[in-house]
Amino acid sequence: MSPAHKLCMIPGPIEFHEDVLQAMATPATSHVAPNFIPAFGESIELLRKVLFTTGQPFIIAGSGTLGWDMTACNLVEAGEDVLVCNSGYFGDRFGECLETYGAKVTHLRVPIGESPKLAAVAAALKAKKFKAITITHVDTSTGVLSDIKGIAEVVRTESPETLVIVDGVCSVGSEEIRMDAWGIDVVVTASQKALGAPPGLCIMGVSERAIGVFKARKTPVANYYANWNRWLPIMNAYESRKPSYFATPAVQNVFALHVSLKQIVEQGVEQRFVAHKEASAKAKKFIHDLGLTLVPTKVEHAANGMSAVYYPEGVAATDLLPKLAAHGIVAAGGLHVEIAPKYFRIGHMGISVTEPERGHLDATLNALKASLAECGYKGAL
Amino acid sequence: MSPAHKLCMIPGPIEFHEDVLQAMATPATSHVAPNFIPAFGESIELLRKVLFTTGQPFIIAGSGTLGWDMTACNLVEAGEDVLVCNSGYFGDRFGECLETYGAKVTHLRVPIGESPKLAAVAAALKAKKFKAITITHVDTSTGVLSDIKGIAEVVRTESPETLVIVDGVCSVGSEEIRMDAWGIDVVVTASQKALGAPPGLCIMGVSERAIGVFKARKTPVANYYANWNRWLPIMNAYESRKPSYFATPAVQNVFALHVSLKQIVEQGVEQRFVAHKEASAKAKKFIHDLGLTLVPTKVEHAANGMSAVYYPEGVAATDLLPKLAAHGIVAAGGLHVEIAPKYFRIGHMGISVTEPERGHLDATLNALKASLAECGYKGAL
Ligand SMILES: Cc1ncc(COP(=O)(O)O)c(C=O)c1O
Ligand SMILES: Cc1ncc(COP(=O)(O)O)c(C=O)c1O
């Protein structure tokens, strides 16, 4: 890593392991090569372990957003109702995507920094029959963690047929998710966050139940590239170690994901949850001790893979972020349109927390303290 | 490159330059980082040079297939007629994609190995008003090169408002294309063929006229991830060297594409056309001298970036391809469903032809000769 490299401590893309980067530089390889097929097939198998599911993983060239399209066009038919648990920017956007494919969307909005309440979800489900409910597990714009286990339980009680869809783009690999045990039907994610690979892959896990709902569709899928009818045979072929073609996979990105998934499973998925909780607790305590305030109103519903933090009085984005960069730390500005200039975000996912000996988090927190001082912040420093 | 590396001489993915691979291994970089924004912005500018257009390039995480969706969902409205010049597998598929978004597709099919005839295109355009015509520039399943310049001329004469859409996935960077001079409205391509980068990017060039048609749509775009309303501001922002976000770009893949595009433009796009013609002439002569027959019925409409070749009597895919692999050359089997077991395909694109000192093409042709002999083929050896 060049000395000029600044640590990428935003909530994705995140710092990658050297072996992951090396896999990105794999020389030209056919998408049906004898060394590529098992890497793809094993990645599918490893995803099942990461998501604790017997369902169907998908790995497609694209990004997390494409996973919204995949969900909307394959699982929802025009005119069907979908309940969107909306804890920020990504709830708004997922809702727009669903509407594009004809879904009738009801937003269950919470105030900025709050997480969706189980009672409100239960009430909404009692009021109307929903084909699906979506939950942003970690809303990257607010750092709020939703209680997907609790919400899935409420759904199974109030409206057992409603599909439970989790936007896990900013949570898979950093937050506890147990698809089958918790009754989750879809997890949408991407390569560039806590799965520890570069951006370029849309990744999903889909329960057998949801695949059944897909197969029972009455109307055709109104999308070509995102159509599971095209992709299911491809995923099955790679998993059976057979060549197949629909659209060229991002070969190098899949090799890189494969390396990262192997590391994650070898190091232990449970252990990974613990490491992210510990790192987050450390970050949150440091932030609190500096006298700063988190965007999430309670630490119990703050994400473990990132922190969204209000600037203290007198400090602005234009001051703090460049100072952090001068200390070698790349952090992110605000994203939620109502409060964007008022807060910043740091990521603490992947090797930056599972390999603390790299010192990424310490460097980030120390840089934060120093940068705040340089901004003239006296606070609790 | 490890000694175990076999040359990837299929019609994409192709062999990459070392500097391209090194860019793939760029350490974690934010999609709005000060070093990424100019690489993305400049890639957009370089694409204009490669495509000879003042129109709008797009670079999106995905693959070539996604470019079909982008074309179909942004430029065609449900119920509109589209004429598909169909010279093989990729014409069938593009047609299916267009139908997914409600287009009424008329296929102008040619026999296997033929290219679309100008008179037939003219007749079809006289018979019905088409919103758009699509042409597979090089049909990778047959190695047939279509006369996109001639067809575009016919369109401008017979039906000037019809949009001319070129599937250039297997031609951009290896075959002559002059979007503006020839009156071409859309070129769909991908990163992994003659643009010389790893797979993972859907790449397009869209004329100002087509953007105008897009902006004048009466119905909403029925796709979220592929919607140009989302992507136009993003492409404009990166080109103006400003940060922006809709969906996370494949940062490393864009860095790699940027390196390859710089090489292509520095070495000269015109020179690149010549190099591909020369390499192809050499390959075709060698193939002919071996007594083998090309799938294209005439060498004048055979692609310059690849060759599709029938197995001689008594030689089959299961014989020849493993023998080529044992000689360190990865070639591809047949793809066109009607003749798939009867032919094979080799690619000759990118550094394998622009840097002949690497010896890729010679190695491939020599391996072909040796492998045929090992298969017991006597022919003209
Ligand atoms: C919660 C959440 N959902 C969806 C997305 C969209 O993913 P992508 O940017 O990879 O398209 C993001 C991206 O940051 C996200 O954080
Ligand atoms: C002519 C042509 N069109 C479209 C495609 C589809 O592109 P991709 O495989 O990148 O999705 C290909 C891929 O080989 C192609 O050769």
JSON list of N, CA and C in Angstrom, two decimals, chain B residues 332-369:
[
{"chain": "B", "resi": 332, "resn": "ALA", "atom": "N", "xyz": [-12.81, -20.64, -27.43]},
{"chain": "B", "resi": 332, "resn": "ALA", "atom": "CA", "xyz": [-14.21, -20.82, -27.03]},
{"chain": "B", "resi": 332, "resn": "ALA", "atom": "C", "xyz": [-14.91, -21.78, -27.97]},
{"chain": "B", "resi": 333, "resn": "GLY", "atom": "N", "xyz": [-15.90, -22.50, -27.45]},
{"chain": "B", "resi": 333, "resn": "GLY", "atom": "CA", "xyz": [-16.72, -23.37, -28.28]},
{"chain": "B", "resi": 333, "resn": "GLY", "atom": "C", "xyz": [-17.76, -22.56, -29.05]},
{"chain": "B", "resi": 334, "resn": "GLY", "atom": "N", "xyz": [-18.66, -23.27, -29.71]},
{"chain": "B", "resi": 334, "resn": "GLY", "atom": "CA", "xyz": [-19.72, -22.61, -30.45]},
{"chain": "B", "resi": 334, "resn": "GLY", "atom": "C", "xyz": [-20.79, -22.06, -29.52]},
{"chain": "B", "resi": 335, "resn": "LEU", "atom": "N", "xyz": [-21.54, -21.06, -29.97]},
{"chain": "B", "resi": 335, "resn": "LEU", "atom": "CA", "xyz": [-22.58, -20.44, -29.14]},
{"chain": "B", "resi": 335, "resn": "LEU", "atom": "C", "xyz": [-23.92, -20.41, -29.87]},
{"chain": "B", "resi": 336, "resn": "HIS", "atom": "N", "xyz": [-23.87, -20.37, -31.20]},
{"chain": "B", "resi": 336, "resn": "HIS", "atom": "CA", "xyz": [-25.13, -20.31, -31.96]},
{"chain": "B", "resi": 336, "resn": "HIS", "atom": "C", "xyz": [-25.79, -21.67, -31.89]},
{"chain": "B", "resi": 337, "resn": "VAL", "atom": "N", "xyz": [-27.01, -21.70, -31.35]},
{"chain": "B", "resi": 337, "resn": "VAL", "atom": "CA", "xyz": [-27.61, -22.97, -30.97]},
{"chain": "B", "resi": 337, "resn": "VAL", "atom": "C", "xyz": [-27.71, -23.96, -32.14]},
{"chain": "B", "resi": 338, "resn": "GLU", "atom": "N", "xyz": [-27.91, -23.44, -33.34]},
{"chain": "B", "resi": 338, "resn": "GLU", "atom": "CA", "xyz": [-28.11, -24.37, -34.47]},
{"chain": "B", "resi": 338, "resn": "GLU", "atom": "C", "xyz": [-26.83, -25.08, -34.91]},
{"chain": "B", "resi": 339, "resn": "ILE", "atom": "N", "xyz": [-25.67, -24.49, -34.59]},
{"chain": "B", "resi": 339, "resn": "ILE", "atom": "CA", "xyz": [-24.42, -25.08, -35.06]},
{"chain": "B", "resi": 339, "resn": "ILE", "atom": "C", "xyz": [-23.39, -25.25, -33.94]},
{"chain": "B", "resi": 340, "resn": "ALA", "atom": "N", "xyz": [-23.84, -25.05, -32.70]},
{"chain": "B", "resi": 340, "resn": "ALA", "atom": "CA", "xyz": [-22.90, -24.97, -31.57]},
{"chain": "B", "resi": 340, "resn": "ALA", "atom": "C", "xyz": [-21.81, -26.05, -31.56]},
{"chain": "B", "resi": 341, "resn": "PRO", "atom": "N", "xyz": [-22.13, -27.32, -31.77]},
{"chain": "B", "resi": 341, "resn": "PRO", "atom": "CA", "xyz": [-21.05, -28.33, -31.65]},
{"chain": "B", "resi": 341, "resn": "PRO", "atom": "C", "xyz": [-20.13, -28.36, -32.86]},
{"chain": "B", "resi": 342, "resn": "LYS", "atom": "N", "xyz": [-20.42, -27.57, -33.88]},
{"chain": "B", "resi": 342, "resn": "LYS", "atom": "CA", "xyz": [-19.69, -27.69, -35.13]},
{"chain": "B", "resi": 342, "resn": "LYS", "atom": "C", "xyz": [-18.55, -26.69, -35.33]},
{"chain": "B", "resi": 343, "resn": "TYR", "atom": "N", "xyz": [-18.42, -25.74, -34.42]},
{"chain": "B", "resi": 343, "resn": "TYR", "atom": "CA", "xyz": [-17.41, -24.69, -34.66]},
{"chain": "B", "resi": 343, "resn": "TYR", "atom": "C", "xyz": [-16.80, -24.20, -33.36]},
{"chain": "B", "resi": 344, "resn": "PHE", "atom": "N", "xyz": [-15.68, -23.49, -33.51]},
{"chain": "B", "resi": 344, "resn": "PHE", "atom": "CA", "xyz": [-15.04, -22.88, -32.34]},
{"chain": "B", "resi": 344, "resn": "PHE", "atom": "C", "xyz": [-14.75, -21.42, -32.66]},
{"chain": "B", "resi": 345, "resn": "ARG", "atom": "N", "xyz": [-14.35, -20.70, -31.60]},
{"chain": "B", "resi": 345, "resn": "ARG", "atom": "CA", "xyz": [-14.13, -19.26, -31.79]},
{"chain": "B", "resi": 345, "resn": "ARG", "atom": "C", "xyz": [-12.83, -18.84, -31.10]},
{"chain": "B", "resi": 346, "resn": "ILE", "atom": "N", "xyz": [-12.07, -17.99, -31.80]},
{"chain": "B", "resi": 346, "resn": "ILE", "atom": "CA", "xyz": [-10.92, -17.39, -31.14]},
{"chain": "B", "resi": 346, "resn": "ILE", "atom": "C", "xyz": [-11.04, -15.87, -31.23]},
{"chain": "B", "resi": 347, "resn": "GLY", "atom": "N", "xyz": [-10.56, -15.22, -30.20]},
{"chain": "B", "resi": 347, "resn": "GLY", "atom": "CA", "xyz": [-10.56, -13.76, -30.20]},
{"chain": "B", "resi": 347, "resn": "GLY", "atom": "C", "xyz": [-9.18, -13.26, -30.59]},
{"chain": "B", "resi": 348, "resn": "HIS", "atom": "N", "xyz": [-9.13, -12.17, -31.32]},
{"chain": "B", "resi": 348, "resn": "HIS", "atom": "CA", "xyz": [-7.85, -11.47, -31.56]},
{"chain": "B", "resi": 348, "resn": "HIS", "atom": "C", "xyz": [-8.12, -9.98, -31.44]},
{"chain": "B", "resi": 349, "resn": "MET", "atom": "N", "xyz": [-8.08, -9.55, -30.20]},
{"chain": "B", "resi": 349, "resn": "MET", "atom": "CA", "xyz": [-8.42, -8.15, -29.88]},
{"chain": "B", "resi": 349, "resn": "MET", "atom": "C", "xyz": [-7.40, -7.62, -28.87]},
{"chain": "B", "resi": 350, "resn": "GLY", "atom": "N", "xyz": [-7.37, -6.30, -28.77]},
{"chain": "B", "resi": 350, "resn": "GLY", "atom": "CA", "xyz": [-6.64, -5.62, -27.70]},
{"chain": "B", "resi": 350, "resn": "GLY", "atom": "C", "xyz": [-5.14, -5.86, -27.79]},
{"chain": "B", "resi": 351, "resn": "ILE", "atom": "N", "xyz": [-4.49, -5.94, -26.64]},
{"chain": "B", "resi": 351, "resn": "ILE", "atom": "CA", "xyz": [-3.02, -6.04, -26.63]},
{"chain": "B", "resi": 351, "resn": "ILE", "atom": "C", "xyz": [-2.53, -7.26, -27.40]},
{"chain": "B", "resi": 352, "resn": "SER", "atom": "N", "xyz": [-3.36, -8.26, -27.55]},
{"chain": "B", "resi": 352, "resn": "SER", "atom": "CA", "xyz": [-2.92, -9.45, -28.30]},
{"chain": "B", "resi": 352, "resn": "SER", "atom": "C", "xyz": [-2.68, -9.11, -29.77]},
{"chain": "B", "resi": 353, "resn": "VAL", "atom": "N", "xyz": [-3.25, -8.01, -30.25]},
{"chain": "B", "resi": 353, "resn": "VAL", "atom": "CA", "xyz": [-2.94, -7.61, -31.63]},
{"chain": "B", "resi": 353, "resn": "VAL", "atom": "C", "xyz": [-2.22, -6.27, -31.71]},
{"chain": "B", "resi": 354, "resn": "THR", "atom": "N", "xyz": [-2.49, -5.35, -30.78]},
{"chain": "B", "resi": 354, "resn": "THR", "atom": "CA", "xyz": [-1.81, -4.05, -30.87]},
{"chain": "B", "resi": 354, "resn": "THR", "atom": "C", "xyz": [-0.37, -4.14, -30.39]},
{"chain": "B", "resi": 355, "resn": "GLU", "atom": "N", "xyz": [-0.03, -5.20, -29.65]},
{"chain": "B", "resi": 355, "resn": "GLU", "atom": "CA", "xyz": [1.35, -5.40, -29.20]},
{"chain": "B", "resi": 355, "resn": "GLU", "atom": "C", "xyz": [1.80, -6.77, -29.67]},
{"chain": "B", "resi": 356, "resn": "PRO", "atom": "N", "xyz": [2.03, -6.90, -30.99]},
{"chain": "B", "resi": 356, "resn": "PRO", "atom": "CA", "xyz": [2.32, -8.23, -31.58]},
{"chain": "B", "resi": 356, "resn": "PRO", "atom": "C", "xyz": [3.58, -8.86, -30.98]},
{"chain": "B", "resi": 357, "resn": "GLU", "atom": "N", "xyz": [4.45, -8.01, -30.42]},
{"chain": "B", "resi": 357, "resn": "GLU", "atom": "CA", "xyz": [5.67, -8.53, -29.80]},
{"chain": "B", "resi": 357, "resn": "GLU", "atom": "C", "xyz": [5.36, -9.47, -28.63]},
{"chain": "B", "resi": 358, "resn": "ARG", "atom": "N", "xyz": [4.15, -9.41, -28.13]},
{"chain": "B", "resi": 358, "resn": "ARG", "atom": "CA", "xyz": [3.75, -10.36, -27.08]},
{"chain": "B", "resi": 358, "resn": "ARG", "atom": "C", "xyz": [3.59, -11.78, -27.64]},
{"chain": "B", "resi": 359, "resn": "GLY", "atom": "N", "xyz": [3.38, -11.86, -28.95]},
{"chain": "B", "resi": 359, "resn": "GLY", "atom": "CA", "xyz": [3.32, -13.17, -29.60]},
{"chain": "B", "resi": 359, "resn": "GLY", "atom": "C", "xyz": [2.05, -13.95, -29.35]},
{"chain": "B", "resi": 360, "resn": "HIS", "atom": "N", "xyz": [1.00, -13.27, -28.87]},
{"chain": "B", "resi": 360, "resn": "HIS", "atom": "CA", "xyz": [-0.24, -14.01, -28.54]},
{"chain": "B", "resi": 360, "resn": "HIS", "atom": "C", "xyz": [-0.87, -14.67, -29.76]},
{"chain": "B", "resi": 361, "resn": "LEU", "atom": "N", "xyz": [-0.95, -13.91, -30.86]},
{"chain": "B", "resi": 361, "resn": "LEU", "atom": "CA", "xyz": [-1.66, -14.45, -32.02]},
{"chain": "B", "resi": 361, "resn": "LEU", "atom": "C", "xyz": [-0.85, -15.59, -32.65]},
{"chain": "B", "resi": 362, "resn": "ASP", "atom": "N", "xyz": [0.45, -15.37, -32.77]},
{"chain": "B", "resi": 362, "resn": "ASP", "atom": "CA", "xyz": [1.30, -16.44, -33.32]},
{"chain": "B", "resi": 362, "resn": "ASP", "atom": "C", "xyz": [1.18, -17.70, -32.47]},
{"chain": "B", "resi": 363, "resn": "ALA", "atom": "N", "xyz": [1.26, -17.52, -31.18]},
{"chain": "B", "resi": 363, "resn": "ALA", "atom": "CA", "xyz": [1.15, -18.69, -30.28]},
{"chain": "B", "resi": 363, "resn": "ALA", "atom": "C", "xyz": [-0.18, -19.40, -30.50]},
{"chain": "B", "resi": 364, "resn": "THR", "atom": "N", "xyz": [-1.23, -18.61, -30.69]},
{"chain": "B", "resi": 364, "resn": "THR", "atom": "CA", "xyz": [-2.56, -19.19, -30.86]},
{"chain": "B", "resi": 364, "resn": "THR", "atom": "C", "xyz": [-2.65, -19.97, -32.17]},
{"chain": "B", "resi": 365, "resn": "LEU", "atom": "N", "xyz": [-2.17, -19.35, -33.24]},
{"chain": "B", "resi": 365, "resn": "LEU", "atom": "CA", "xyz": [-2.27, -20.01, -34.54]},
{"chain": "B", "resi": 365, "resn": "LEU", "atom": "C", "xyz": [-1.39, -21.26, -34.58]},
{"chain": "B", "resi": 366, "resn": "ASN", "atom": "N", "xyz": [-0.20, -21.16, -34.02]},
{"chain": "B", "resi": 366, "resn": "ASN", "atom": "CA", "xyz": [0.68, -22.34, -33.98]},
{"chain": "B", "resi": 366, "resn": "ASN", "atom": "C", "xyz": [0.06, -23.46, -33.14]},
{"chain": "B", "resi": 367, "resn": "ALA", "atom": "N", "xyz": [-0.54, -23.06, -32.03]},
{"chain": "B", "resi": 367, "resn": "ALA", "atom": "CA", "xyz": [-1.19, -24.07, -31.18]},
{"chain": "B", "resi": 367, "resn": "ALA", "atom": "C", "xyz": [-2.35, -24.72, -31.92]},
{"chain": "B", "resi": 368, "resn": "LEU", "atom": "N", "xyz": [-3.04, -23.93, -32.72]},
{"chain": "B", "resi": 368, "resn": "LEU", "atom": "CA", "xyz": [-4.16, -24.46, -33.49]},
{"chain": "B", "resi": 368, "resn": "LEU", "atom": "C", "xyz": [-3.67, -25.52, -34.47]},
{"chain": "B", "resi": 369, "resn": "LYS", "atom": "N", "xyz": [-2.61, -25.19, -35.16]},
{"chain": "B", "resi": 369, "resn": "LYS", "atom": "CA", "xyz": [-2.03, -26.13, -36.14]},
{"chain": "B", "resi": 369, "resn": "LYS", "atom": "C", "xyz": [-1.60, -27.42, -35.44]}
]
